[in-house]
PDB file of C-alpha atoms and ligand atoms in Angstrom:
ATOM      1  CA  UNK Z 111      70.311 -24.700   8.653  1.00 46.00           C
ATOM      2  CA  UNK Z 112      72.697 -27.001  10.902  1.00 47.00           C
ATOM      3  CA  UNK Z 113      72.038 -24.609  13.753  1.00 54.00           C
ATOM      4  CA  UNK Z 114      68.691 -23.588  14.166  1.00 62.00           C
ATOM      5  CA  UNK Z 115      68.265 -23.175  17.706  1.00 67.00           C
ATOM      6  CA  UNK Z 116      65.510 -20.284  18.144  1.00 68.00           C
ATOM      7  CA  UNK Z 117      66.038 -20.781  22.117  1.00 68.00           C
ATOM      8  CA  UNK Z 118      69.959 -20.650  22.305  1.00 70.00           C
ATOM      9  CA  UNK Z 119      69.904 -18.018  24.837  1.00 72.00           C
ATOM     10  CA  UNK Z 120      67.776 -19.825  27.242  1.00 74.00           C
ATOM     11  CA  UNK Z 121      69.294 -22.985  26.821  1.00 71.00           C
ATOM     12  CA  UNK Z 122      72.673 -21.293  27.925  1.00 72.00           C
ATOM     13  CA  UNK Z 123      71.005 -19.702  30.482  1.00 83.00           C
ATOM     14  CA  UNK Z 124      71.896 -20.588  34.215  1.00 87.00           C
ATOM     15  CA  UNK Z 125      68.311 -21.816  34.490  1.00 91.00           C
ATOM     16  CA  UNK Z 126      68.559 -24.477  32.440  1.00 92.00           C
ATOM     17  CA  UNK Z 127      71.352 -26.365  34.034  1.00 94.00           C
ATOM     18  CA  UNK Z 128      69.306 -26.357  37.166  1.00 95.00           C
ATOM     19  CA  UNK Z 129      66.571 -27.361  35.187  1.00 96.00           C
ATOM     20  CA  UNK Z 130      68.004 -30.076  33.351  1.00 97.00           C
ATOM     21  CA  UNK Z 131      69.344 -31.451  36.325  1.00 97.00           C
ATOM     22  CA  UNK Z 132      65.547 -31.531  38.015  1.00 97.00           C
ATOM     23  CA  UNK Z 133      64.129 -32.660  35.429  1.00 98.00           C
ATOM     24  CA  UNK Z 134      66.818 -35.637  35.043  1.00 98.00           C
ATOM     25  CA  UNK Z 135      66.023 -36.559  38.176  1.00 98.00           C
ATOM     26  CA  UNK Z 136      62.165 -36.329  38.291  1.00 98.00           C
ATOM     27  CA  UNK Z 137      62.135 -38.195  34.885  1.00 98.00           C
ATOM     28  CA  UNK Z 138      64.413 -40.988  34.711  1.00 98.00           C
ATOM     29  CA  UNK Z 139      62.978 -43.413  37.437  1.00 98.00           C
ATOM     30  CA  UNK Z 140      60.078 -43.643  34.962  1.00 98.00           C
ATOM     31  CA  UNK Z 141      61.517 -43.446  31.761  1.00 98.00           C
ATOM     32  CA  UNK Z 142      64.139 -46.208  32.539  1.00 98.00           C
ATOM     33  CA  UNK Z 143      61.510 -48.790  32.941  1.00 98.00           C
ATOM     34  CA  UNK Z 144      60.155 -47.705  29.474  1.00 98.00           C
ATOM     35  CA  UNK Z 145      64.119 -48.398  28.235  1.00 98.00           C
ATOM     36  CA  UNK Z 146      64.306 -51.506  29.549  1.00 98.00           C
ATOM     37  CA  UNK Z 147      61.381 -52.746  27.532  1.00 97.00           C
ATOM     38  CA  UNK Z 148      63.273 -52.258  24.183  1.00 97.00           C
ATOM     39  CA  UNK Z 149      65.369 -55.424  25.618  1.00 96.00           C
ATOM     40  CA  UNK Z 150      68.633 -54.086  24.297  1.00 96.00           C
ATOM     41  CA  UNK Z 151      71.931 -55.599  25.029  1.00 95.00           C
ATOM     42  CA  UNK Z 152      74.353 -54.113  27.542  1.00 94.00           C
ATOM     43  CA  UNK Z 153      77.151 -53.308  24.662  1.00 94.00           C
ATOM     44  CA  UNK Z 154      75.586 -51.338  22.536  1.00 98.00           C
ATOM     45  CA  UNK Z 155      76.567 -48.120  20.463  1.00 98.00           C
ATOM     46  CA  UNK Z 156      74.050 -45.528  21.437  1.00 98.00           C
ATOM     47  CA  UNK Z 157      73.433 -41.317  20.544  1.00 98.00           C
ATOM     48  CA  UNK Z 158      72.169 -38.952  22.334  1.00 98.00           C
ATOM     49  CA  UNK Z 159      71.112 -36.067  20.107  1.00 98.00           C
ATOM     50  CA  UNK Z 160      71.227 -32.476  21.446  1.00 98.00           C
ATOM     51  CA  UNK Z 161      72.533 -34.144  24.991  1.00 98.00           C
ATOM     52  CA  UNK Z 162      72.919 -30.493  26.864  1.00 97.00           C
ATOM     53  CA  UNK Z 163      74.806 -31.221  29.939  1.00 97.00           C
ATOM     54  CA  UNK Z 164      75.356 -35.132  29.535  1.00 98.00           C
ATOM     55  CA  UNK Z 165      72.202 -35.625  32.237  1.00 98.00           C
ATOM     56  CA  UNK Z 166      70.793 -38.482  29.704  1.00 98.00           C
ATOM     57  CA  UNK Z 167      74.090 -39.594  28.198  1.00 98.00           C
ATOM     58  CA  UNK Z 168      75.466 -40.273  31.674  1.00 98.00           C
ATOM     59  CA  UNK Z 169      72.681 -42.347  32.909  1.00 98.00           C
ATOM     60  CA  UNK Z 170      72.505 -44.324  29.652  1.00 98.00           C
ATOM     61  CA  UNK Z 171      75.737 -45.667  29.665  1.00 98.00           C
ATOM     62  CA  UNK Z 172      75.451 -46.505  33.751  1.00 97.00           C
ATOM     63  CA  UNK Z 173      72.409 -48.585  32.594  1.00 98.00           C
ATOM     64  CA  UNK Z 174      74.061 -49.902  29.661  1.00 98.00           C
ATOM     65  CA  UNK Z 175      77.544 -51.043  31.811  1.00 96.00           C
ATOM     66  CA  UNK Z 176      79.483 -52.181  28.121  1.00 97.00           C
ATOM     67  CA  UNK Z 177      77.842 -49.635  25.915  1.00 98.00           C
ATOM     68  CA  UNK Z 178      79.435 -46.785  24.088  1.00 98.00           C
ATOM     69  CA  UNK Z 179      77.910 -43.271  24.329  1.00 98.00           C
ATOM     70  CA  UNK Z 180      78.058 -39.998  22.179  1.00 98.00           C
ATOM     71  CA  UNK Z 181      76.749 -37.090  23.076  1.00 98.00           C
ATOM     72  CA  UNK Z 182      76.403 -34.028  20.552  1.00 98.00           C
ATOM     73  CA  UNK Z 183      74.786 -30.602  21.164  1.00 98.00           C
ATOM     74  CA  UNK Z 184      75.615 -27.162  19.231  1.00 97.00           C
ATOM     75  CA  UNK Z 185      76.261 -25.474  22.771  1.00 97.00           C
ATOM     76  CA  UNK Z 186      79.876 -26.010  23.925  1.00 97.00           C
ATOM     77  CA  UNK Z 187      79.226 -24.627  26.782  1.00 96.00           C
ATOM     78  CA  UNK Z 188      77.046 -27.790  27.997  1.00 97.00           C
ATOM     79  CA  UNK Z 189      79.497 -29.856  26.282  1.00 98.00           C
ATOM     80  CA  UNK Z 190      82.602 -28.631  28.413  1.00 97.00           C
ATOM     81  CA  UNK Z 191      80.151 -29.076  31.767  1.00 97.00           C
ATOM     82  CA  UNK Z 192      79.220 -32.502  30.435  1.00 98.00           C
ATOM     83  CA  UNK Z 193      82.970 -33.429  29.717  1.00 98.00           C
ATOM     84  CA  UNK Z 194      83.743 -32.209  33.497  1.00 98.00           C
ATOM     85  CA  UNK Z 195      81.047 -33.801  35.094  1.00 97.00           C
ATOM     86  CA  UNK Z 196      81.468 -36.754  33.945  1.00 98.00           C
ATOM     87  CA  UNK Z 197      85.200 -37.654  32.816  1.00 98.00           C
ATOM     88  CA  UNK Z 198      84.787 -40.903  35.372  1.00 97.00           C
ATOM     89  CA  UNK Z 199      82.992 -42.151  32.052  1.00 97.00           C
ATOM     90  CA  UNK Z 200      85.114 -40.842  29.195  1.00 97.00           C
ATOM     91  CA  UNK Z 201      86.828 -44.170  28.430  1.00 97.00           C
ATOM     92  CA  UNK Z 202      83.592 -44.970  26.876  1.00 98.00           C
ATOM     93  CA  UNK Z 203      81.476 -41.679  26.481  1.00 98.00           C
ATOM     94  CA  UNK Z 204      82.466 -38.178  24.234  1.00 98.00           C
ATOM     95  CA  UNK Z 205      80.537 -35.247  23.837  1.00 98.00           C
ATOM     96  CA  UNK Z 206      81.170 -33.641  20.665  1.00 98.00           C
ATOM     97  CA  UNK Z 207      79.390 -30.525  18.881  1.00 98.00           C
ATOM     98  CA  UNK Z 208      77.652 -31.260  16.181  1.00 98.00           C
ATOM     99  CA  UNK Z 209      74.307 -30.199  15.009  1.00 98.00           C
ATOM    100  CA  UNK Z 210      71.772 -33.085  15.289  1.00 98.00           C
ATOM    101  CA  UNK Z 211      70.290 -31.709  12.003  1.00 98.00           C
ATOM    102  CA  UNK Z 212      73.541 -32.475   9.852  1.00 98.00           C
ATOM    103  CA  UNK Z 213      75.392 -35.163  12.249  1.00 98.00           C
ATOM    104  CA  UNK Z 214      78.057 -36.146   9.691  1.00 98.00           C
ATOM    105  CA  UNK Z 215      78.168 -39.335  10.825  1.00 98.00           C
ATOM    106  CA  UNK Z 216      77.737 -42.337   9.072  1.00 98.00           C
ATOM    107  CA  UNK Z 217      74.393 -44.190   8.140  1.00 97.00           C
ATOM    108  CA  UNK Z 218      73.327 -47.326  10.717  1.00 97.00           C
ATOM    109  CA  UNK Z 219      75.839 -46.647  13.209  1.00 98.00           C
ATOM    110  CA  UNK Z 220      73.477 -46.713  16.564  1.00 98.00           C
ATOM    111  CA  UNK Z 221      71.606 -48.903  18.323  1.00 98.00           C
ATOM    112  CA  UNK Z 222      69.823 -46.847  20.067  1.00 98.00           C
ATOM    113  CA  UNK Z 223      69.516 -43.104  19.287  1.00 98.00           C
ATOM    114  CA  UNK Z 224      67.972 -40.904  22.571  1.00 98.00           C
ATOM    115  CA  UNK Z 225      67.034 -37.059  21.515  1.00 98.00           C
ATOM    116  CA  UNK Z 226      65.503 -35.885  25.219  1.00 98.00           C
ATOM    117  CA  UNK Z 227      63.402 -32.493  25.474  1.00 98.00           C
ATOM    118  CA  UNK Z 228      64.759 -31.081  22.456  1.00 98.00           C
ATOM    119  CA  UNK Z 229      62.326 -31.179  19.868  1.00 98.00           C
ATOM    120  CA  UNK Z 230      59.815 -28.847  21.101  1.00 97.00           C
ATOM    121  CA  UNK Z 231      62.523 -26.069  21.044  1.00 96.00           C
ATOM    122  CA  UNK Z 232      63.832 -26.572  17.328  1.00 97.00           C
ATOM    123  CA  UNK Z 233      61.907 -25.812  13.691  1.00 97.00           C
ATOM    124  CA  UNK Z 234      61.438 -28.792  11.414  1.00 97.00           C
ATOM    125  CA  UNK Z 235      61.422 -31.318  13.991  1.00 97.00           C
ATOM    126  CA  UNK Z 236      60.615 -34.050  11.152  1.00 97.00           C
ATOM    127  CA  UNK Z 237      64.342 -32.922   9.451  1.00 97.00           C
ATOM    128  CA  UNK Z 238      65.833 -34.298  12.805  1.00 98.00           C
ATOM    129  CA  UNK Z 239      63.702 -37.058  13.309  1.00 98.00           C
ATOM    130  CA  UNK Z 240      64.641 -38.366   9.659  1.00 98.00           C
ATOM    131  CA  UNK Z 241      68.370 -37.838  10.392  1.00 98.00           C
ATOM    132  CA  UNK Z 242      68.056 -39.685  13.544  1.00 98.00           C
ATOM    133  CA  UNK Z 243      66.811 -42.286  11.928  1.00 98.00           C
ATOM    134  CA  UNK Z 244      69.341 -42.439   9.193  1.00 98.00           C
ATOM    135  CA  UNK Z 245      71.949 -42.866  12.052  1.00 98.00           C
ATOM    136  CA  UNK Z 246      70.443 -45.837  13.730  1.00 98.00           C
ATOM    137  CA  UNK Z 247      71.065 -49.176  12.469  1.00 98.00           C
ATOM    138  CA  UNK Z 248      68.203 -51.150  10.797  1.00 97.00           C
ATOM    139  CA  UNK Z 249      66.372 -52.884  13.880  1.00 97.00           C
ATOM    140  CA  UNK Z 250      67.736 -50.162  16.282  1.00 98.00           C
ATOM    141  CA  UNK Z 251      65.649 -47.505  18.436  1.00 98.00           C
ATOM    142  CA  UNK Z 252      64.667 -44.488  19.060  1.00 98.00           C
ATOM    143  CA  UNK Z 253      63.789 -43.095  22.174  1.00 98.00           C
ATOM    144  CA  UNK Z 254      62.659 -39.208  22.208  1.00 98.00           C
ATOM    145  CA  UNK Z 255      61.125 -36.892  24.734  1.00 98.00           C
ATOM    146  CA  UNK Z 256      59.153 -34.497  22.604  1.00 98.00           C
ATOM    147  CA  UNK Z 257      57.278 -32.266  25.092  1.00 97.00           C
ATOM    148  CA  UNK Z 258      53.868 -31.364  24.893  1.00 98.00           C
ATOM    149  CA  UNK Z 259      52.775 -27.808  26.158  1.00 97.00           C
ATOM    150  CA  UNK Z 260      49.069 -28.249  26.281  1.00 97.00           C
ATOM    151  CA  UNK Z 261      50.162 -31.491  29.110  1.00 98.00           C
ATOM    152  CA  UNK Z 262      50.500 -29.457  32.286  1.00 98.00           C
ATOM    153  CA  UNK Z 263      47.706 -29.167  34.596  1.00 98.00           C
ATOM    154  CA  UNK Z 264      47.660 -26.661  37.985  1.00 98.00           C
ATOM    155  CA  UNK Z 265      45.226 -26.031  39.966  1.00 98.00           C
ATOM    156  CA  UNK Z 266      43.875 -21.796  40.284  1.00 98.00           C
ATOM    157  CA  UNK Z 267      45.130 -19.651  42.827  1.00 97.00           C
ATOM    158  CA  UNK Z 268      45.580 -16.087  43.042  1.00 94.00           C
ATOM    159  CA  UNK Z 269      45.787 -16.424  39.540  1.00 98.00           C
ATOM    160  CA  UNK Z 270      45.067 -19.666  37.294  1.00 98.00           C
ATOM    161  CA  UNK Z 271      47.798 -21.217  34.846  1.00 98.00           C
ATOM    162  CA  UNK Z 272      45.442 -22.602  33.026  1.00 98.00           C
ATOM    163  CA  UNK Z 273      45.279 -19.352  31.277  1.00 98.00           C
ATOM    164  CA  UNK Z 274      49.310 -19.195  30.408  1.00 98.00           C
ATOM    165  CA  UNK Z 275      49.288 -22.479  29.051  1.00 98.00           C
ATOM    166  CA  UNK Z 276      46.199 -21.541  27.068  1.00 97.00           C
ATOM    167  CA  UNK Z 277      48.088 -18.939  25.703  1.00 97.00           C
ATOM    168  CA  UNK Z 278      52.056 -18.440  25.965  1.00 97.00           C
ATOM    169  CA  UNK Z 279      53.367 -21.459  24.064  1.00 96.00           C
ATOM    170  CA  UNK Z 280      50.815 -21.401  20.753  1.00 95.00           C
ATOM    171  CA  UNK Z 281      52.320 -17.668  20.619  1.00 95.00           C
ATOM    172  CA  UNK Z 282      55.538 -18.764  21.298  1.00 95.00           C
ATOM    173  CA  UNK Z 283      55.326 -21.739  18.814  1.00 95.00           C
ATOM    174  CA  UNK Z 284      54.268 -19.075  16.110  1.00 94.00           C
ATOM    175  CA  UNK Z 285      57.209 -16.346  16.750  1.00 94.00           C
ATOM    176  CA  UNK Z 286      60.034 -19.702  17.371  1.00 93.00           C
ATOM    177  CA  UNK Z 287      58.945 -21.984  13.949  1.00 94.00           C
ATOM    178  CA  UNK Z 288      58.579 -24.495  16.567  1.00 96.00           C
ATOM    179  CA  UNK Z 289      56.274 -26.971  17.706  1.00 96.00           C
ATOM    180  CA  UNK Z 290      55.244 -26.725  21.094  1.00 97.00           C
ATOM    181  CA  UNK Z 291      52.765 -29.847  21.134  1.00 97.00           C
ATOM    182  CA  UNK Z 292      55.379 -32.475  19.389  1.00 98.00           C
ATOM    183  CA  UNK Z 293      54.491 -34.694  21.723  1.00 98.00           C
ATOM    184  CA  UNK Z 294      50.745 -35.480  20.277  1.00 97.00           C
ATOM    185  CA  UNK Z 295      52.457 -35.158  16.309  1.00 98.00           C
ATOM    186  CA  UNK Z 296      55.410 -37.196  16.561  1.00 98.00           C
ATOM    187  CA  UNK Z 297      53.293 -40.637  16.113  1.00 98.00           C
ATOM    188  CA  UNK Z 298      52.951 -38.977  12.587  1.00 98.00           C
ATOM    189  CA  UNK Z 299      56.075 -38.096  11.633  1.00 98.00           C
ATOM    190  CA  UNK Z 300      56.960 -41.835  12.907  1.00 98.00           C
ATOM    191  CA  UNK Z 301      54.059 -43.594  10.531  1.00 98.00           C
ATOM    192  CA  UNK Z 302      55.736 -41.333   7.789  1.00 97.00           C
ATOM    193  CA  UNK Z 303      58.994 -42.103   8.496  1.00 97.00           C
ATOM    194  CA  UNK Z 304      57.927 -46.076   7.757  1.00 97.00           C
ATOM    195  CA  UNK Z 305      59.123 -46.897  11.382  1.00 98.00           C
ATOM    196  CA  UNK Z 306      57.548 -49.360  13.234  1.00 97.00           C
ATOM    197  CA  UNK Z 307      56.917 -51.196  16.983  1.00 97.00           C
ATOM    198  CA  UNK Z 308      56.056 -47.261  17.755  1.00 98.00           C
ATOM    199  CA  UNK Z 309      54.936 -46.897  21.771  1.00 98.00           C
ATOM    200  CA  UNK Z 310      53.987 -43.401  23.226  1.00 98.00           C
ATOM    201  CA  UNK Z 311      53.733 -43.810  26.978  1.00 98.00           C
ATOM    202  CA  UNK Z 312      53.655 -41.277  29.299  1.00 98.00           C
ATOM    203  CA  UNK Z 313      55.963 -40.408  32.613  1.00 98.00           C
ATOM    204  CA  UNK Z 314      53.929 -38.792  35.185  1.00 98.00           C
ATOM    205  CA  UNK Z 315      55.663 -36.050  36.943  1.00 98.00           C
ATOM    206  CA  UNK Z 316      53.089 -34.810  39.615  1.00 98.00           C
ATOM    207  CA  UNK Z 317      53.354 -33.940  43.124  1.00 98.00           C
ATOM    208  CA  UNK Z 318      52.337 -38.068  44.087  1.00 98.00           C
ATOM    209  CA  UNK Z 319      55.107 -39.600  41.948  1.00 98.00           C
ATOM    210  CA  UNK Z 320      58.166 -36.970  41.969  1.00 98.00           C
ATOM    211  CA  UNK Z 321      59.458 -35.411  45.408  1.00 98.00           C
ATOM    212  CA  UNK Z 322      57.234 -31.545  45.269  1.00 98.00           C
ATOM    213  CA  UNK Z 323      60.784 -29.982  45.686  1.00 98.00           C
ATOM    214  CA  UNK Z 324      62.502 -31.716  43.162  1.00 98.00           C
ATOM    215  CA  UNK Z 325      59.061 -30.572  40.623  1.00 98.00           C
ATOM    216  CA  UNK Z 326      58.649 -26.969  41.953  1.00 98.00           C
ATOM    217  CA  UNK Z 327      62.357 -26.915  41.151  1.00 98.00           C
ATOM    218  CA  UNK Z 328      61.776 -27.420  37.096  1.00 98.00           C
ATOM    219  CA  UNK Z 329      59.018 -24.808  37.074  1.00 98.00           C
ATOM    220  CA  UNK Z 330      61.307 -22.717  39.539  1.00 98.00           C
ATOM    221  CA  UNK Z 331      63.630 -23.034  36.835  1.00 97.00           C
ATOM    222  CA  UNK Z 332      61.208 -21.984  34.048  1.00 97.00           C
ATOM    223  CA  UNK Z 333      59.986 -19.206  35.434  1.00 97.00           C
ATOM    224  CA  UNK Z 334      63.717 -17.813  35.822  1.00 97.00           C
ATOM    225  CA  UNK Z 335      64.317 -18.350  32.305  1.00 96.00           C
ATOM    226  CA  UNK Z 336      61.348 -18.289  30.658  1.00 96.00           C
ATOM    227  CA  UNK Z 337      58.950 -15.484  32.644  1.00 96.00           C
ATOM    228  CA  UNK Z 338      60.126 -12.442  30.176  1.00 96.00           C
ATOM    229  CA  UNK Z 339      60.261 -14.284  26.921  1.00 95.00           C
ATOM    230  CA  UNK Z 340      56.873 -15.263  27.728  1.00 97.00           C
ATOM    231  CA  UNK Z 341      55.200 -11.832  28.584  1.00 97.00           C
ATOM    232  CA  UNK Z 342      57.596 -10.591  24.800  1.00 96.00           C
ATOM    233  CA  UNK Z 343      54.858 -13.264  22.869  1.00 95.00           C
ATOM    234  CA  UNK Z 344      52.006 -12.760  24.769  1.00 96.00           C
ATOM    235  CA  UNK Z 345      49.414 -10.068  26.080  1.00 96.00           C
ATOM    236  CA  UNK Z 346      50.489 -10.770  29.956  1.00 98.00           C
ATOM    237  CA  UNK Z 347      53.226  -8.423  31.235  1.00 98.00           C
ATOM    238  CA  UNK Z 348      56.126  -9.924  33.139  1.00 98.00           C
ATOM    239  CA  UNK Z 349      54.473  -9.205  36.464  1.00 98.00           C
ATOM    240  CA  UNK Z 350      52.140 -11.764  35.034  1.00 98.00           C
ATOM    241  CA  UNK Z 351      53.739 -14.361  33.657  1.00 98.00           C
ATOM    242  CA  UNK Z 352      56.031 -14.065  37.049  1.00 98.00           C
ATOM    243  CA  UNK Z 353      52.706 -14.653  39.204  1.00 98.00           C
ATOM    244  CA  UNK Z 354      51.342 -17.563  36.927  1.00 98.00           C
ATOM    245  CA  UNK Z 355      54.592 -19.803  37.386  1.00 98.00           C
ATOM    246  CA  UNK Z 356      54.635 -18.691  41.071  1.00 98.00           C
ATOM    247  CA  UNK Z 357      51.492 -20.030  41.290  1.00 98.00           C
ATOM    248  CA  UNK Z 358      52.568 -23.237  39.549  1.00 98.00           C
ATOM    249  CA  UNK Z 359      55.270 -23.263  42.473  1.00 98.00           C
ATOM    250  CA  UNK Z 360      52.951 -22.482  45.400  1.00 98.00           C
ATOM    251  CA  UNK Z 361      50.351 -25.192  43.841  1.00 98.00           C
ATOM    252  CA  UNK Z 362      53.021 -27.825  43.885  1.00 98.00           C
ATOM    253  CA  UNK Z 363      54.627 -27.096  47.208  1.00 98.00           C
ATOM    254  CA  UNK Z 364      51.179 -26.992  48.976  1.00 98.00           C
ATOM    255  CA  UNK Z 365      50.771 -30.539  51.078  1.00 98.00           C
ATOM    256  CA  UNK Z 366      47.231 -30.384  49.878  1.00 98.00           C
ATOM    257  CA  UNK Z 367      47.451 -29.600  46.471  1.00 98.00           C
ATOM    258  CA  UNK Z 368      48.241 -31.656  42.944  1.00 98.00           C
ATOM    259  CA  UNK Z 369      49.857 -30.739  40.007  1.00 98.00           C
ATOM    260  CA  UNK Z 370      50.801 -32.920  37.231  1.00 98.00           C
ATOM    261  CA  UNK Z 371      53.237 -32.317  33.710  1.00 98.00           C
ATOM    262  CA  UNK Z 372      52.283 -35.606  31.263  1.00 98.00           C
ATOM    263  CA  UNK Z 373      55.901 -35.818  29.818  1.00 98.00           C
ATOM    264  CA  UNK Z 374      55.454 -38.119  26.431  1.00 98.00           C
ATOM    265  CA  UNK Z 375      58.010 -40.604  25.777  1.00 98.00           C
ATOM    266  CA  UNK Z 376      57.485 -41.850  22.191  1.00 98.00           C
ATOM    267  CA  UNK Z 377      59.629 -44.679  20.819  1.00 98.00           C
ATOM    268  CA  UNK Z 378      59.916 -46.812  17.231  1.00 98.00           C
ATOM    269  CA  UNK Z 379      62.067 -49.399  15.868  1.00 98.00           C
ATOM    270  CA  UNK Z 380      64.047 -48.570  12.266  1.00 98.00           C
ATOM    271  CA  UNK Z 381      62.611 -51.684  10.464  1.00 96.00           C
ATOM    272  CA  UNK Z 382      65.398 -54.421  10.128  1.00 92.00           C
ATOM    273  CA  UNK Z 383      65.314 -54.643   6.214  1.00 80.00           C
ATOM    274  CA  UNK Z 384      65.999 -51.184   5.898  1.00 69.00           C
ATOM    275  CA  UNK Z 385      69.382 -49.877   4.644  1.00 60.00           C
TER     276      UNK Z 385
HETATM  277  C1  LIG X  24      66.380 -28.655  26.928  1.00 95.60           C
HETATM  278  S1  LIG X  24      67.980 -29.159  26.459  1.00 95.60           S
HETATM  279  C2  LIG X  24      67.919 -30.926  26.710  1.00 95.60           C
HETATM  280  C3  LIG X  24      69.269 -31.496  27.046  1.00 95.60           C
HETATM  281  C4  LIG X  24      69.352 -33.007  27.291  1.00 95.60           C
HETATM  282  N1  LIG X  24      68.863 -33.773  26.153  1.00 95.60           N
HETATM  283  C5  LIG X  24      68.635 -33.450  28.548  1.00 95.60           C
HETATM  284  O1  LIG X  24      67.709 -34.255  28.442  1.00 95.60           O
HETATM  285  O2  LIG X  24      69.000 -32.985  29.649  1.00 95.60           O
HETATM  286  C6  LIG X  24      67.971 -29.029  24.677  1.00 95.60           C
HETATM  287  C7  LIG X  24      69.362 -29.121  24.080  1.00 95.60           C
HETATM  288  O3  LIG X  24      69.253 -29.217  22.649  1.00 95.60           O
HETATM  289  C8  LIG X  24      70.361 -28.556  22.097  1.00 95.60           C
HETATM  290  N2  LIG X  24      70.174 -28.251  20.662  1.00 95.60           N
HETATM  291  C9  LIG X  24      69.348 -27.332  20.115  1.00 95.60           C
HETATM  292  N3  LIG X  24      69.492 -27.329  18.767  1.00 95.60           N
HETATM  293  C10 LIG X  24      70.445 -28.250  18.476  1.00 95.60           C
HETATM  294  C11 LIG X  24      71.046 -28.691  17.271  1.00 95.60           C
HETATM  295  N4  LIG X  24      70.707 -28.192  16.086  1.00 95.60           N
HETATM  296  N5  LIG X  24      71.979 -29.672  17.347  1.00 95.60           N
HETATM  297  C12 LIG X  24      72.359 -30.193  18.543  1.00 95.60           C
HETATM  298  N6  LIG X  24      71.813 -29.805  19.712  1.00 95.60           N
HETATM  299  C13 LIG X  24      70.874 -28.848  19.689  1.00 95.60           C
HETATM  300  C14 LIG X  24      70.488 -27.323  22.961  1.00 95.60           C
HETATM  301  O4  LIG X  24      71.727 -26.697  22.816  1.00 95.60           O
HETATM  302  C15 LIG X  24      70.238 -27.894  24.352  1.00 95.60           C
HETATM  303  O5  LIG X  24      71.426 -28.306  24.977  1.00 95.60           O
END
């Protein structure tokens, strides 16, 4: 149960370094203006669940110059990288494994808890949710990207991936246990969860807002890690699913054409009362 990770092969892939690296750096001009808003102090104690290669962890405690950072993911792999990368910051953030559905760590101990692109890829995304919130002290926050598969928008080519999208990750969501549109359902697991102050906002990575190199490299990155699985779950062959994310690529790194991935950032307060 602690380590339910139906994509653990793809997450260790080579792919998804490069990706998490892209999309680190496509997403975090945005989303930092949406962490500012929670108004938190620069010392605080803060998580970042299922961290991967530190990419998050390392730019929360820059923003955050007094803060404390701990970063846990079930892959040592990304922890060792993460360790490496960034041992300029180990005085005051560790990576550790531990599975983010069993932290063993003790109630209220965070003020803010981060759990970036990782619940789309995991079954019972509401077991995590509740143990993140167990973590995080009453009056504390959480901040989680929960990506939403039906918020990607191309325009047709050769081919049109409109069609993939249509398709791939509903029957990859029924073979994984996993939620592919999280990003729309995790308002309701919040309301359940009795949190409150909840915000969804949105940031906008399209070919306007996010260098088209730095964009075509997250789908370039996706289609090297993600092209077979996706013809295994679905009626395309790989040839397909190969020409649909080149044709993501191609859309993006055409001058004259827009493309645009809605990337939900949801957020909610742990009301102060509780214990
Ligand atoms: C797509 S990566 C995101 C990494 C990082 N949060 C970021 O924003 O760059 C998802 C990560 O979740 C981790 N993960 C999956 N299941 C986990 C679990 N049960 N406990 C801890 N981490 C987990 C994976 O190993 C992977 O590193």
């Amino acid at each position: 149960m602690t380590d339910l990770n139906p994509q653990a092969k793809h997450m260790a892939d080579e792919s998804m370094v490069r990706n998490l690296d892209a999309q680190a750096r496509a997403i975090w001009p945005q989303e930092v203006e949406l962490i500012r808003r929670y108004g938190l102090p620069p010392d605080i104690q803060i998580l970042d669940a299922g961290c991967g290669t530190g990419e998050g962890a390392s730019r929360l405690a820059e923003l955050f110059p007094q803060s404390r950072v701990l970063g846990v993911d079930i892959l040592d792999h990304h922890l060792e990288l993460a360790r490496r990368r960034y041992a300029a910051l180990a005085s005051r953030v560790r990576f550790e494994h531990r599975s983010i559905y069993e932290l063993d760590l003790p109630d209220a101990s965070f003020d803010l808890v981060a759990c970036r692109h990782v619940l789309h890829s995991i079954p019972f995304p509401d077991r995590v949710i509740a143990e993140l919130v167990r973590v995080t002290k009453p009056g504390g926050r959480l901040h989680l990207i929960p990506e939403d598969y039906g918020m990607l928008h191309f325009q047709k080519g050769a081919v049109d991936p409109k069609e993939f999208w249509d398709e791939v990750p509903a029957r990859f969501g029924e073979q994984t246990q996993t939620d592919l549109n999280i990003g729309r359902n995790v308002f309701t697991h919040f309301v359940a969860l009795g949190l409150e102050d909840i915000t969804m906002d949105y940031v906008v990575v399209d070919t306007v807002r996010v260098p088209r190199e730095t964009f075509a490299a997250i789908i370039t990155a996706w289609r090297d890690g993600y092209a077979e699985v996706s013809a295994e779950v679905s009626r395309f062959s790989v040839e397909q699913t190969t020409a649909y994310f080149n044709q993501m690529i191609a859309n993006i790194l055409d001058p004259k054409g827009y493309a645009t991935w809605m990337v939900p950032v949801a957020s909610a307060r742990v009301p102060r009362g509780r214990r």
